[in-house]
PDB file of C-alpha atoms and ligand atoms in Angstrom:
ATOM      1  CA  MET A   1     -19.963  13.800  -7.480  1.00 93.00           C
ATOM      2  CA  LEU A   2     -17.537  10.323  -5.403  1.00 97.00           C
ATOM      3  CA  ASN A   3     -14.706  11.701  -6.170  1.00 98.00           C
ATOM      4  CA  ILE A   4     -11.301   8.628  -5.707  1.00 98.00           C
ATOM      5  CA  ALA A   5      -8.339   8.454  -5.510  1.00 98.00           C
ATOM      6  CA  LEU A   6      -5.930   5.416  -7.157  1.00 98.00           C
ATOM      7  CA  PRO A   7      -2.970   4.577  -6.663  1.00 97.00           C
ATOM      8  CA  LYS A   8      -1.705   5.073 -10.134  1.00 96.00           C
ATOM      9  CA  GLY A   9       1.183   1.855 -11.737  1.00 92.00           C
ATOM     10  CA  ARG A  10       1.165  -1.833 -12.210  1.00 90.00           C
ATOM     11  CA  LEU A  11      -1.889  -1.756  -8.826  1.00 94.00           C
ATOM     12  CA  GLY A  12      -3.886   0.801 -10.452  1.00 95.00           C
ATOM     13  CA  GLU A  13      -4.998  -0.763 -12.873  1.00 95.00           C
ATOM     14  CA  LYS A  14      -5.863  -4.479 -11.771  1.00 96.00           C
ATOM     15  CA  VAL A  15      -7.864  -1.956  -8.704  1.00 97.00           C
ATOM     16  CA  TYR A  16      -9.171   0.076 -11.828  1.00 97.00           C
ATOM     17  CA  ALA A  17     -10.852  -3.037 -13.346  1.00 97.00           C
ATOM     18  CA  MET A  18     -12.051  -4.068  -9.989  1.00 97.00           C
ATOM     19  CA  PHE A  19     -14.433  -0.913  -9.885  1.00 97.00           C
ATOM     20  CA  GLU A  20     -14.728  -0.755 -13.874  1.00 97.00           C
ATOM     21  CA  ALA A  21     -16.331  -4.748 -12.919  1.00 96.00           C
ATOM     22  CA  ALA A  22     -17.913  -3.956 -10.347  1.00 96.00           C
ATOM     23  CA  GLY A  23     -20.516  -1.983 -11.819  1.00 96.00           C
ATOM     24  CA  PHE A  24     -18.431   1.562 -11.910  1.00 97.00           C
ATOM     25  CA  GLU A  25     -17.211   2.734 -15.318  1.00 95.00           C
ATOM     26  CA  CYS A  26     -15.303   5.405 -16.531  1.00 95.00           C
ATOM     27  CA  PRO A  27     -14.303   4.765 -19.372  1.00 92.00           C
ATOM     28  CA  SER A  28     -12.808   8.046 -20.459  1.00 93.00           C
ATOM     29  CA  ILE A  29      -9.865   6.899 -18.605  1.00 94.00           C
ATOM     30  CA  LYS A  30      -8.635   4.230 -21.047  1.00 91.00           C
ATOM     31  CA  GLU A  31      -7.931   6.621 -23.213  1.00 90.00           C
ATOM     32  CA  PRO A  32      -4.238   7.033 -23.731  1.00 90.00           C
ATOM     33  CA  GLY A  33      -2.512  10.588 -22.347  1.00 90.00           C
ATOM     34  CA  ARG A  34      -1.421  12.223 -19.896  1.00 91.00           C
ATOM     35  CA  LYS A  35      -5.096  13.399 -18.011  1.00 92.00           C
ATOM     36  CA  LEU A  36      -4.999  12.184 -14.591  1.00 94.00           C
ATOM     37  CA  ILE A  37      -8.533  13.360 -13.459  1.00 95.00           C
ATOM     38  CA  PHE A  38     -11.790  11.482 -14.819  1.00 95.00           C
ATOM     39  CA  GLU A  39     -15.092  12.117 -14.446  1.00 96.00           C
ATOM     40  CA  ASN A  40     -18.232   9.713 -15.316  1.00 94.00           C
ATOM     41  CA  GLU A  41     -21.809  11.749 -14.744  1.00 94.00           C
ATOM     42  CA  GLU A  42     -23.658   8.646 -14.841  1.00 93.00           C
ATOM     43  CA  ASN A  43     -21.739   6.697 -12.034  1.00 92.00           C
ATOM     44  CA  GLN A  44     -21.547   9.432  -9.778  1.00 95.00           C
ATOM     45  CA  VAL A  45     -18.071   9.279  -9.702  1.00 96.00           C
ATOM     46  CA  ARG A  46     -14.253  11.318 -10.186  1.00 97.00           C
ATOM     47  CA  TYR A  47     -11.504   8.785 -10.379  1.00 98.00           C
ATOM     48  CA  PHE A  48      -7.638  10.651 -10.289  1.00 97.00           C
ATOM     49  CA  TRP A  49      -4.334   8.782 -10.531  1.00 97.00           C
ATOM     50  CA  VAL A  50      -1.799   9.625  -7.539  1.00 97.00           C
ATOM     51  CA  LYS A  51       1.014   8.004  -6.678  1.00 97.00           C
ATOM     52  CA  PRO A  52       0.720   5.414  -4.351  1.00 96.00           C
ATOM     53  CA  SER A  53       1.655   6.385  -0.898  1.00 95.00           C
ATOM     54  CA  ASP A  54      -0.389   9.529  -1.579  1.00 98.00           C
ATOM     55  CA  VAL A  55      -3.525   7.404  -1.972  1.00 98.00           C
ATOM     56  CA  ALA A  56      -4.575   7.435   2.351  1.00 98.00           C
ATOM     57  CA  ILE A  57      -3.318  11.961   2.066  1.00 98.00           C
ATOM     58  CA  TYR A  58      -6.019  12.301   0.051  1.00 98.00           C
ATOM     59  CA  VAL A  59      -8.828  10.494   1.626  1.00 98.00           C
ATOM     60  CA  GLU A  60      -6.669  11.678   5.107  1.00 98.00           C
ATOM     61  CA  ARG A  61      -7.678  15.363   3.977  1.00 98.00           C
ATOM     62  CA  GLY A  62     -11.415  14.861   2.394  1.00 98.00           C
ATOM     63  CA  ALA A  63     -10.081  15.568  -1.314  1.00 98.00           C
ATOM     64  CA  ALA A  64     -10.707  12.292  -1.531  1.00 98.00           C
ATOM     65  CA  ASP A  65     -13.896  10.258  -0.217  1.00 98.00           C
ATOM     66  CA  ILE A  66     -12.245   7.017  -1.089  1.00 98.00           C
ATOM     67  CA  GLY A  67      -8.984   4.986  -2.265  1.00 98.00           C
ATOM     68  CA  VAL A  68      -7.344   2.647  -2.217  1.00 98.00           C
ATOM     69  CA  ALA A  69      -3.958   2.595  -0.431  1.00 98.00           C
ATOM     70  CA  GLY A  70      -1.404  -0.292   0.693  1.00 98.00           C
ATOM     71  CA  LYS A  71      -1.980  -2.195   3.870  1.00 98.00           C
ATOM     72  CA  ASP A  72       1.968  -0.878   4.182  1.00 98.00           C
ATOM     73  CA  ILE A  73       0.825   2.501   4.102  1.00 97.00           C
ATOM     74  CA  LEU A  74      -1.990   2.616   6.859  1.00 98.00           C
ATOM     75  CA  LEU A  75       0.073   0.626   8.973  1.00 98.00           C
ATOM     76  CA  GLU A  76       3.688   3.095   8.365  1.00 98.00           C
ATOM     77  CA  TYR A  77       1.658   6.816   8.628  1.00 97.00           C
ATOM     78  CA  GLU A  78      -1.390   5.391  10.099  1.00 98.00           C
ATOM     79  CA  PRO A  79      -4.101   7.742   8.342  1.00 98.00           C
ATOM     80  CA  ARG A  80      -6.726   9.017   9.780  1.00 98.00           C
ATOM     81  CA  VAL A  81      -8.992   7.319   7.906  1.00 98.00           C
ATOM     82  CA  TYR A  82     -11.375   4.665   7.164  1.00 98.00           C
ATOM     83  CA  GLU A  83     -10.591   0.792   6.321  1.00 98.00           C
ATOM     84  CA  LEU A  84     -13.195  -0.909   4.105  1.00 98.00           C
ATOM     85  CA  LEU A  85     -12.553  -3.199   2.501  1.00 98.00           C
ATOM     86  CA  ASP A  86      -9.363  -5.566   1.594  1.00 98.00           C
ATOM     87  CA  LEU A  87      -9.563  -5.568  -1.826  1.00 98.00           C
ATOM     88  CA  ASN A  88      -6.651  -8.210  -1.842  1.00 97.00           C
ATOM     89  CA  LEU A  89      -4.636  -7.407  -4.403  1.00 97.00           C
ATOM     90  CA  GLY A  90      -0.964  -5.944  -4.799  1.00 96.00           C
ATOM     91  CA  LYS A  91      -1.122  -9.176  -1.496  1.00 97.00           C
ATOM     92  CA  CYS A  92       3.027  -8.785  -0.656  1.00 98.00           C
ATOM     93  CA  ARG A  93       4.714  -9.049   3.103  1.00 98.00           C
ATOM     94  CA  MET A  94       6.801  -6.058   4.992  1.00 98.00           C
ATOM     95  CA  ALA A  95       9.928  -9.023   5.934  1.00 98.00           C
ATOM     96  CA  VAL A  96      13.196  -8.555   7.607  1.00 98.00           C
ATOM     97  CA  ALA A  97      16.000  -9.592   4.957  1.00 98.00           C
ATOM     98  CA  ALA A  98      19.877 -10.064   6.107  1.00 98.00           C
ATOM     99  CA  PRO A  99      22.895 -11.045   4.240  1.00 97.00           C
ATOM    100  CA  ARG A 100      22.809 -14.683   3.974  1.00 95.00           C
ATOM    101  CA  ASP A 101      26.190 -15.034   6.755  1.00 93.00           C
ATOM    102  CA  PHE A 102      24.415 -13.046   9.289  1.00 95.00           C
ATOM    103  CA  TYR A 103      23.621 -14.043  11.994  1.00 93.00           C
ATOM    104  CA  ASP A 104      22.057 -11.441  15.544  1.00 90.00           C
ATOM    105  CA  ASP A 105      23.674 -12.487  18.024  1.00 87.00           C
ATOM    106  CA  GLY A 106      21.443 -10.877  20.050  1.00 85.00           C
ATOM    107  CA  GLU A 107      23.556  -8.178  21.821  1.00 87.00           C
ATOM    108  CA  LYS A 108      24.336  -5.233  20.243  1.00 91.00           C
ATOM    109  CA  THR A 109      22.531  -2.881  18.627  1.00 96.00           C
ATOM    110  CA  LEU A 110      20.573  -3.766  14.930  1.00 97.00           C
ATOM    111  CA  ARG A 111      21.230  -1.340  13.074  1.00 98.00           C
ATOM    112  CA  VAL A 112      18.031  -1.584  10.432  1.00 98.00           C
ATOM    113  CA  ALA A 113      18.121   0.467   7.280  1.00 98.00           C
ATOM    114  CA  THR A 114      14.351   0.992   5.574  1.00 98.00           C
ATOM    115  CA  LYS A 115      12.030   2.812   4.226  1.00 98.00           C
ATOM    116  CA  PHE A 116       8.881   1.862   6.957  1.00 98.00           C
ATOM    117  CA  THR A 117      10.504   3.421  10.171  1.00 98.00           C
ATOM    118  CA  ASN A 118       7.819   3.166  12.359  1.00 98.00           C
ATOM    119  CA  ILE A 119       7.385  -0.303  11.174  1.00 98.00           C
ATOM    120  CA  ALA A 120      10.462  -1.408  11.913  1.00 98.00           C
ATOM    121  CA  ALA A 121      10.094   0.470  15.541  1.00 98.00           C
ATOM    122  CA  GLY A 122       6.862  -0.626  16.302  1.00 98.00           C
ATOM    123  CA  TYR A 123       8.123  -3.817  15.025  1.00 98.00           C
ATOM    124  CA  TYR A 124      12.037  -3.990  16.704  1.00 97.00           C
ATOM    125  CA  GLY A 125       9.907  -2.891  20.539  1.00 97.00           C
ATOM    126  CA  GLY A 126       7.316  -5.471  20.626  1.00 97.00           C
ATOM    127  CA  LEU A 127      10.786  -7.807  20.970  1.00 95.00           C
ATOM    128  CA  GLY A 128      12.443  -5.769  23.259  1.00 94.00           C
ATOM    129  CA  ARG A 129      15.180  -5.217  21.349  1.00 95.00           C
ATOM    130  CA  ASP A 130      17.331  -2.290  20.954  1.00 95.00           C
ATOM    131  CA  ILE A 131      16.851  -0.388  17.313  1.00 97.00           C
ATOM    132  CA  ASP A 132      19.636   1.567  15.409  1.00 98.00           C
ATOM    133  CA  ILE A 133      17.135   3.571  11.809  1.00 98.00           C
ATOM    134  CA  ILE A 134      18.877   4.273   8.763  1.00 98.00           C
ATOM    135  CA  LYS A 135      15.761   5.594   7.014  1.00 98.00           C
ATOM    136  CA  LEU A 136      16.357   5.335   3.256  1.00 98.00           C
ATOM    137  CA  ASN A 137      13.783   6.321  -0.039  1.00 97.00           C
ATOM    138  CA  GLY A 138      14.666   3.681  -2.011  1.00 95.00           C
ATOM    139  CA  SER A 139      17.441   0.035  -3.212  1.00 96.00           C
ATOM    140  CA  ILE A 140      17.895  -0.547  -0.017  1.00 97.00           C
ATOM    141  CA  GLU A 141      18.142  -3.741  -0.294  1.00 97.00           C
ATOM    142  CA  ILE A 142      21.666  -2.567  -1.354  1.00 97.00           C
ATOM    143  CA  ALA A 143      22.624  -0.865   2.317  1.00 98.00           C
ATOM    144  CA  PRO A 144      23.375  -4.505   4.225  1.00 98.00           C
ATOM    145  CA  ILE A 145      25.844  -4.944   0.973  1.00 96.00           C
ATOM    146  CA  LEU A 146      27.713  -1.635   1.446  1.00 96.00           C
ATOM    147  CA  GLY A 147      27.894  -2.147   5.808  1.00 96.00           C
ATOM    148  CA  LEU A 148      25.057   0.126   5.593  1.00 98.00           C
ATOM    149  CA  SER A 149      22.832  -1.424   7.688  1.00 98.00           C
ATOM    150  CA  ASP A 150      22.848  -5.576   9.858  1.00 98.00           C
ATOM    151  CA  VAL A 151      19.130  -6.654   7.949  1.00 98.00           C
ATOM    152  CA  ILE A 152      16.046  -4.101   6.276  1.00 98.00           C
ATOM    153  CA  VAL A 153      13.329  -3.909   6.719  1.00 98.00           C
ATOM    154  CA  ASP A 154      11.086  -3.782   3.014  1.00 98.00           C
ATOM    155  CA  ILE A 155       8.771  -5.191   1.378  1.00 97.00           C
ATOM    156  CA  VAL A 156       8.832  -9.079  -1.097  1.00 98.00           C
ATOM    157  CA  GLU A 157       7.070  -9.753  -3.212  1.00 97.00           C
ATOM    158  CA  THR A 158       8.007 -12.896  -5.691  1.00 97.00           C
ATOM    159  CA  GLY A 159      11.648 -12.622  -3.448  1.00 97.00           C
ATOM    160  CA  THR A 160      13.632 -11.752  -6.463  1.00 97.00           C
ATOM    161  CA  THR A 161      15.216  -8.544  -5.611  1.00 96.00           C
ATOM    162  CA  LEU A 162      16.471 -10.196  -2.578  1.00 97.00           C
ATOM    163  CA  LYS A 163      17.973 -13.947  -3.704  1.00 97.00           C
ATOM    164  CA  GLU A 164      19.642 -10.886  -6.813  1.00 96.00           C
ATOM    165  CA  ASN A 165      21.442  -9.440  -4.161  1.00 96.00           C
ATOM    166  CA  ASP A 166      22.686 -12.603  -1.737  1.00 96.00           C
ATOM    167  CA  LEU A 167      20.068 -11.726   0.412  1.00 98.00           C
ATOM    168  CA  GLU A 168      16.857 -13.416   2.554  1.00 98.00           C
ATOM    169  CA  VAL A 169      13.714 -12.942   4.516  1.00 98.00           C
ATOM    170  CA  ILE A 170      14.386 -13.455   8.482  1.00 97.00           C
ATOM    171  CA  GLU A 171      10.919 -12.914   9.716  1.00 97.00           C
ATOM    172  CA  THR A 172       8.254 -12.312   8.292  1.00 98.00           C
ATOM    173  CA  ILE A 173       7.049  -8.487  10.422  1.00 98.00           C
ATOM    174  CA  VAL A 174       3.019  -8.690   8.363  1.00 98.00           C
ATOM    175  CA  PRO A 175       1.399  -9.789   4.975  1.00 98.00           C
ATOM    176  CA  ILE A 176       0.354  -6.781   3.237  1.00 98.00           C
ATOM    177  CA  SER A 177      -2.260  -6.534   0.935  1.00 98.00           C
ATOM    178  CA  ALA A 178      -3.933  -2.996  -0.532  1.00 98.00           C
ATOM    179  CA  ARG A 179      -6.623  -1.841   1.163  1.00 98.00           C
ATOM    180  CA  LEU A 180     -10.221   0.541   0.717  1.00 98.00           C
ATOM    181  CA  ILE A 181     -10.071   2.904   2.590  1.00 98.00           C
ATOM    182  CA  ALA A 182     -12.841   6.720   3.377  1.00 98.00           C
ATOM    183  CA  ASN A 183     -12.378   9.795   5.029  1.00 98.00           C
ATOM    184  CA  LYS A 184     -14.347   9.515   8.025  1.00 98.00           C
ATOM    185  CA  ALA A 185     -16.632  13.151   7.632  1.00 97.00           C
ATOM    186  CA  GLY A 186     -17.065  11.783   3.632  1.00 95.00           C
ATOM    187  CA  PHE A 187     -18.045   8.478   4.174  1.00 96.00           C
ATOM    188  CA  GLN A 188     -20.782   9.802   7.059  1.00 96.00           C
ATOM    189  CA  PHE A 189     -22.227  12.395   4.761  1.00 94.00           C
ATOM    190  CA  LYS A 190     -22.006  10.313   1.417  1.00 97.00           C
ATOM    191  CA  ARG A 191     -22.409   6.716   3.277  1.00 97.00           C
ATOM    192  CA  ALA A 192     -24.811   4.964   0.940  1.00 97.00           C
ATOM    193  CA  GLN A 193     -23.205   6.006  -2.291  1.00 97.00           C
ATOM    194  CA  ILE A 194     -19.777   4.414  -0.167  1.00 98.00           C
ATOM    195  CA  GLU A 195     -21.723   1.237   1.084  1.00 98.00           C
ATOM    196  CA  LYS A 196     -23.295   0.732  -1.591  1.00 97.00           C
ATOM    197  CA  ILE A 197     -19.072   0.691  -3.830  1.00 98.00           C
ATOM    198  CA  GLN A 198     -17.677  -1.073  -0.964  1.00 98.00           C
ATOM    199  CA  GLN A 199     -20.333  -4.050  -1.418  1.00 98.00           C
ATOM    200  CA  SER A 200     -20.404  -4.090  -4.858  1.00 98.00           C
ATOM    201  CA  LEU A 201     -16.789  -4.545  -4.836  1.00 98.00           C
ATOM    202  CA  LYS A 202     -16.799  -7.132  -1.657  1.00 98.00           C
ATOM    203  CA  ALA A 203     -18.569  -9.279  -4.859  1.00 97.00           C
ATOM    204  CA  GLN A 204     -15.730  -8.191  -7.027  1.00 96.00           C
ATOM    205  CA  VAL A 205     -12.999  -9.834  -5.004  1.00 96.00           C
ATOM    206  CA  GLU A 206     -15.620 -12.809  -3.639  1.00 94.00           C
ATOM    207  CA  HIS A 207     -15.693 -14.165  -7.256  1.00 88.00           C
ATOM    208  CA  HIS A 208     -11.994 -14.258  -7.741  1.00 80.00           C
ATOM    209  CA  ASP A 209     -11.264 -15.710  -4.868  1.00 75.00           C
TER     210      ASP A 209
HETATM  211  C1  PRP C   1       9.793  -2.751  -4.039  1.00 52.29           C
HETATM  212  C2  PRP C   1      10.415  -3.713  -2.721  1.00 52.29           C
HETATM  213  C3  PRP C   1      11.718  -4.227  -3.238  1.00 52.29           C
HETATM  214  C4  PRP C   1      11.149  -4.591  -4.123  1.00 52.29           C
HETATM  215  C5  PRP C   1      10.815  -6.328  -3.827  1.00 52.29           C
HETATM  216  O1  PRP C   1      10.034  -2.230  -4.758  1.00 52.29           O
HETATM  217  O2  PRP C   1      10.301  -2.285  -2.263  1.00 52.29           O
HETATM  218  O3  PRP C   1      13.388  -2.920  -4.051  1.00 52.29           O
HETATM  219  O4  PRP C   1       9.664  -4.206  -4.547  1.00 52.29           O
HETATM  220  O5  PRP C   1       9.578  -7.346  -5.034  1.00 52.29           O
HETATM  221  P1  PRP C   1      10.552  -8.808  -5.699  1.00 52.29           P
HETATM  222  O6  PRP C   1      10.466  -9.594  -3.182  1.00 52.29           O
HETATM  223  O7  PRP C   1       9.388  -9.441  -6.512  1.00 52.29           O
HETATM  224  O8  PRP C   1      11.781  -8.856  -5.883  1.00 52.29           O
HETATM  225  P2  PRP C   1       9.526  -1.499  -6.163  1.00 52.29           P
HETATM  226  O9  PRP C   1       9.343  -2.513  -7.116  1.00 52.29           O
HETATM  227  O10 PRP C   1       8.438  -1.606  -4.614  1.00 52.29           O
HETATM  228  O11 PRP C   1       9.860   0.357  -5.317  1.00 52.29           O
HETATM  229  P3  PRP C   1      10.395   0.928  -5.144  1.00 52.29           P
HETATM  230  O12 PRP C   1      11.581   0.665  -4.822  1.00 52.29           O
HETATM  231  O13 PRP C   1      10.050   2.702  -5.089  1.00 52.29           O
HETATM  232  O14 PRP C   1       9.962   0.336  -2.965  1.00 52.29           O
END
Protein backbone atom coordinates (compact mmCIF):
# COMPACT_ATOMS: atom_id res chain seq x y z
CA MET A 1 0.00 0.00 0.00
CA LEU A 2 1.13 3.51 -0.79
CA ASN A 3 0.08 5.96 1.94
CA ILE A 4 -1.08 9.30 0.54
CA ALA A 5 -1.79 12.39 2.68
CA LEU A 6 -4.33 14.73 1.10
CA PRO A 7 -5.07 18.28 2.30
CA LYS A 8 -8.58 18.39 3.74
CA GLY A 9 -10.84 21.05 2.19
CA ARG A 10 -11.58 22.60 -1.16
CA LEU A 11 -8.06 22.15 -2.52
CA GLY A 12 -8.08 18.52 -1.36
CA GLU A 13 -11.21 17.76 -3.41
CA LYS A 14 -9.44 19.01 -6.54
CA VAL A 15 -6.29 17.12 -5.67
CA TYR A 16 -8.19 13.85 -5.18
CA ALA A 17 -10.01 14.42 -8.51
CA MET A 18 -6.61 14.66 -10.16
CA PHE A 19 -5.42 11.38 -8.56
CA GLU A 20 -8.68 9.77 -9.67
CA ALA A 21 -8.29 11.01 -13.25
CA ALA A 22 -4.69 9.75 -13.18
CA GLY A 23 -6.02 6.22 -12.53
CA PHE A 24 -5.67 5.95 -8.74
CA GLU A 25 -9.31 6.13 -7.76
CA CYS A 26 -10.65 5.05 -4.39
CA PRO A 27 -14.47 5.13 -4.61
CA SER A 28 -15.09 4.85 -0.84
CA ILE A 29 -13.59 8.33 -0.35
CA LYS A 30 -16.75 9.79 -1.89
CA GLU A 31 -19.14 8.18 0.58
CA PRO A 32 -20.68 10.70 2.99
CA GLY A 33 -19.43 10.54 6.56
CA ARG A 34 -16.61 11.56 8.78
CA LYS A 35 -14.11 8.82 8.06
CA LEU A 36 -10.60 10.07 7.37
CA ILE A 37 -8.86 7.01 5.89
CA PHE A 38 -9.78 5.19 2.66
CA GLU A 39 -8.19 2.25 0.89
CA ASN A 40 -8.36 0.72 -2.54
CA GLU A 41 -6.53 -2.60 -2.54
CA GLU A 42 -6.79 -2.98 -6.28
CA ASN A 43 -4.82 0.25 -6.85
CA GLN A 44 -2.63 -0.34 -3.79
CA VAL A 45 -3.42 3.12 -2.38
CA ARG A 46 -4.50 4.35 1.04
CA TYR A 47 -5.63 7.99 1.19
CA PHE A 48 -6.12 10.04 4.32
CA TRP A 49 -7.35 13.58 4.94
CA VAL A 50 -5.20 15.80 7.12
CA LYS A 51 -5.07 19.50 7.87
CA PRO A 52 -3.30 21.12 4.88
CA SER A 53 -0.49 22.53 7.03
CA ASP A 54 0.13 19.03 8.51
CA VAL A 55 0.66 17.13 5.22
CA ALA A 56 4.40 17.85 5.17
CA ILE A 57 4.79 16.51 8.74
CA TYR A 58 3.20 13.16 7.81
CA VAL A 59 5.39 12.91 4.73
CA GLU A 60 8.63 14.04 6.40
CA ARG A 61 8.20 11.43 9.16
CA GLY A 62 7.15 8.67 6.78
CA ALA A 63 3.57 8.18 8.04
CA ALA A 64 2.68 9.06 4.46
CA ASP A 65 4.83 8.05 1.48
CA ILE A 66 3.57 10.94 -0.60
CA GLY A 67 1.24 13.90 -0.14
CA VAL A 68 0.18 17.25 -1.50
CA ALA A 69 1.26 20.44 0.24
CA GLY A 70 1.24 24.12 -0.64
CA LYS A 71 4.55 25.71 -1.60
CA ASP A 72 3.88 28.22 1.24
CA ILE A 73 4.15 25.43 3.80
CA LEU A 74 7.26 23.99 2.14
CA LEU A 75 8.99 27.38 2.16
CA GLU A 76 7.94 28.19 5.71
CA TYR A 77 8.82 24.90 7.44
CA GLU A 78 11.45 23.51 5.04
CA PRO A 79 10.52 19.86 5.68
CA ARG A 80 13.11 17.32 4.49
CA VAL A 81 11.02 15.82 1.69
CA TYR A 82 11.36 15.50 -2.07
CA GLU A 83 9.27 17.91 -4.12
CA LEU A 84 8.26 15.86 -7.16
CA LEU A 85 5.74 17.89 -9.13
CA ASP A 86 3.92 21.21 -9.35
CA LEU A 87 0.23 20.27 -9.60
CA ASN A 88 -0.71 23.76 -10.76
CA LEU A 89 -3.67 23.77 -8.33
CA GLY A 90 -4.35 26.15 -5.45
CA LYS A 91 -2.54 28.93 -7.23
CA CYS A 92 -2.01 32.13 -5.24
CA ARG A 93 0.93 34.27 -4.12
CA MET A 94 2.75 35.23 -0.97
CA ALA A 95 2.73 39.00 -0.75
CA VAL A 96 3.41 42.02 1.40
CA ALA A 97 0.30 44.15 1.87
CA ALA A 98 -0.35 47.44 3.62
CA PRO A 99 -3.11 50.03 4.12
CA ARG A 100 -3.69 52.05 0.94
CA ASP A 101 -2.15 55.20 2.48
CA PHE A 102 0.95 53.44 3.85
CA TYR A 103 4.25 55.16 3.13
CA ASP A 104 7.53 53.46 4.00
CA ASP A 105 10.51 55.79 4.32
CA GLY A 106 12.76 52.73 4.73
CA GLU A 107 14.28 54.09 7.95
CA LYS A 108 12.32 52.64 10.86
CA THR A 109 12.16 48.97 11.86
CA LEU A 110 9.18 47.64 9.95
CA ARG A 111 6.53 45.84 12.00
CA VAL A 112 5.38 42.79 10.03
CA ALA A 113 2.40 40.67 11.07
CA THR A 114 2.29 37.16 9.59
CA LYS A 115 1.71 33.46 10.01
CA PHE A 116 4.76 32.89 7.80
CA THR A 117 7.59 34.17 9.98
CA ASN A 118 10.35 32.25 8.19
CA ILE A 119 9.28 33.47 4.76
CA ALA A 120 8.97 37.07 6.04
CA ALA A 121 12.38 36.94 7.77
CA GLY A 122 14.01 35.51 4.63
CA TYR A 123 12.43 38.10 2.37
CA TYR A 124 13.37 41.15 4.46
CA GLY A 125 16.76 39.63 5.35
CA GLY A 126 17.48 39.48 1.61
CA LEU A 127 16.65 43.17 1.36
CA GLY A 128 18.82 43.99 4.39
CA ARG A 129 15.79 45.49 6.13
CA ASP A 130 15.33 45.30 9.91
CA ILE A 131 11.90 44.03 10.90
CA ASP A 132 9.94 43.24 14.01
CA ILE A 133 7.96 40.07 13.32
CA ILE A 134 4.57 39.68 14.96
CA LYS A 135 3.44 36.07 14.67
CA LEU A 136 -0.33 35.69 14.31
CA ASN A 137 -2.44 32.62 13.56
CA GLY A 138 -5.22 34.09 11.44
CA SER A 139 -7.15 37.26 10.52
CA ILE A 140 -3.77 38.80 9.68
CA GLU A 141 -5.48 41.57 7.69
CA ILE A 142 -6.69 43.21 10.89
CA ALA A 143 -3.20 43.89 12.26
CA PRO A 144 -2.35 47.04 10.26
CA ILE A 145 -5.89 48.39 10.63
CA LEU A 146 -5.56 48.34 14.41
CA GLY A 147 -1.98 49.60 14.40
CA LEU A 148 -0.50 46.30 15.56
CA SER A 149 1.77 46.21 12.50
CA ASP A 150 2.81 48.37 9.54
CA VAL A 151 2.42 45.64 6.92
CA ILE A 152 1.40 41.99 6.63
CA VAL A 153 2.93 39.04 4.80
CA ASP A 154 0.13 36.71 3.76
CA ILE A 155 -1.40 34.64 1.00
CA VAL A 156 -3.37 36.52 -1.63
CA GLU A 157 -5.60 34.57 -3.96
CA THR A 158 -8.36 36.71 -5.47
CA GLY A 159 -7.40 39.85 -3.51
CA THR A 160 -10.92 40.16 -2.11
CA THR A 161 -9.88 39.92 1.55
CA LEU A 162 -7.35 42.73 1.11
CA LYS A 163 -9.78 44.89 -0.83
CA GLU A 164 -12.58 44.55 1.70
CA ASN A 165 -10.18 45.56 4.46
CA ASP A 166 -8.71 48.58 2.59
CA LEU A 167 -5.32 46.97 2.08
CA GLU A 168 -3.29 46.55 -1.09
CA VAL A 169 -0.38 44.42 -2.25
CA ILE A 170 2.88 46.36 -2.21
CA GLU A 171 5.25 43.49 -3.15
CA THR A 172 4.80 39.94 -4.39
CA ILE A 173 7.29 37.64 -2.65
CA VAL A 174 6.69 34.34 -4.44
CA PRO A 175 4.01 32.51 -6.45
CA ILE A 176 2.41 29.57 -4.61
CA SER A 177 0.78 26.35 -5.82
CA ALA A 178 0.20 22.78 -4.61
CA ARG A 179 3.15 20.37 -4.87
CA LEU A 180 3.41 16.58 -4.84
CA ILE A 181 5.95 15.65 -2.16
CA ALA A 182 7.52 12.34 -1.13
CA ASN A 183 9.19 10.88 1.95
CA LYS A 184 12.89 10.46 1.21
CA ALA A 185 13.26 6.84 2.39
CA GLY A 186 9.85 5.85 1.00
CA PHE A 187 10.90 7.18 -2.37
CA GLN A 188 13.77 4.67 -2.45
CA PHE A 189 11.64 1.68 -1.27
CA LYS A 190 8.57 2.38 -3.36
CA ARG A 191 10.20 4.19 -6.24
CA ALA A 192 8.41 2.38 -9.08
CA GLN A 193 4.96 2.96 -7.60
CA ILE A 194 5.66 6.60 -6.72
CA GLU A 195 7.13 7.37 -10.13
CA LYS A 196 4.12 5.81 -11.82
CA ILE A 197 1.79 8.13 -9.88
CA GLN A 198 4.09 11.09 -10.54
CA GLN A 199 4.07 10.43 -14.31
CA SER A 200 0.31 9.95 -14.44
CA LEU A 201 -0.30 13.15 -12.46
CA LYS A 202 2.14 15.01 -14.70
CA ALA A 203 0.08 13.95 -17.73
CA GLN A 204 -3.04 15.30 -15.95
CA VAL A 205 -1.35 18.63 -15.20
CA GLU A 206 -0.26 18.98 -18.84
CA HIS A 207 -3.72 17.99 -20.03
CA HIS A 208 -5.26 20.82 -17.96
CA ASP A 209 -2.79 23.48 -19.20
C1 LIG B 1 -6.01 33.08 3.08
C2 LIG B 1 -5.29 34.35 3.47
C3 LIG B 1 -6.30 35.42 3.23
C4 LIG B 1 -7.18 34.83 2.13
C5 LIG B 1 -6.85 35.46 0.83
O1 LIG B 1 -6.66 32.55 4.15
O2 LIG B 1 -4.84 34.32 4.80
O3 LIG B 1 -7.04 35.71 4.39
O4 LIG B 1 -6.91 33.43 2.06
O5 LIG B 1 -7.73 35.06 -0.20
P1 LIG B 1 -8.36 36.12 -1.21
O6 LIG B 1 -7.23 36.93 -1.79
O7 LIG B 1 -9.03 35.27 -2.26
O8 LIG B 1 -9.33 36.98 -0.47
P2 LIG B 1 -7.28 31.08 4.09
O9 LIG B 1 -8.63 31.12 3.50
O10 LIG B 1 -6.30 30.16 3.42
O11 LIG B 1 -7.44 30.67 5.60
P3 LIG B 1 -6.61 31.06 6.88
O12 LIG B 1 -7.26 32.29 7.40
O13 LIG B 1 -6.78 29.89 7.78
O14 LIG B 1 -5.19 31.28 6.46
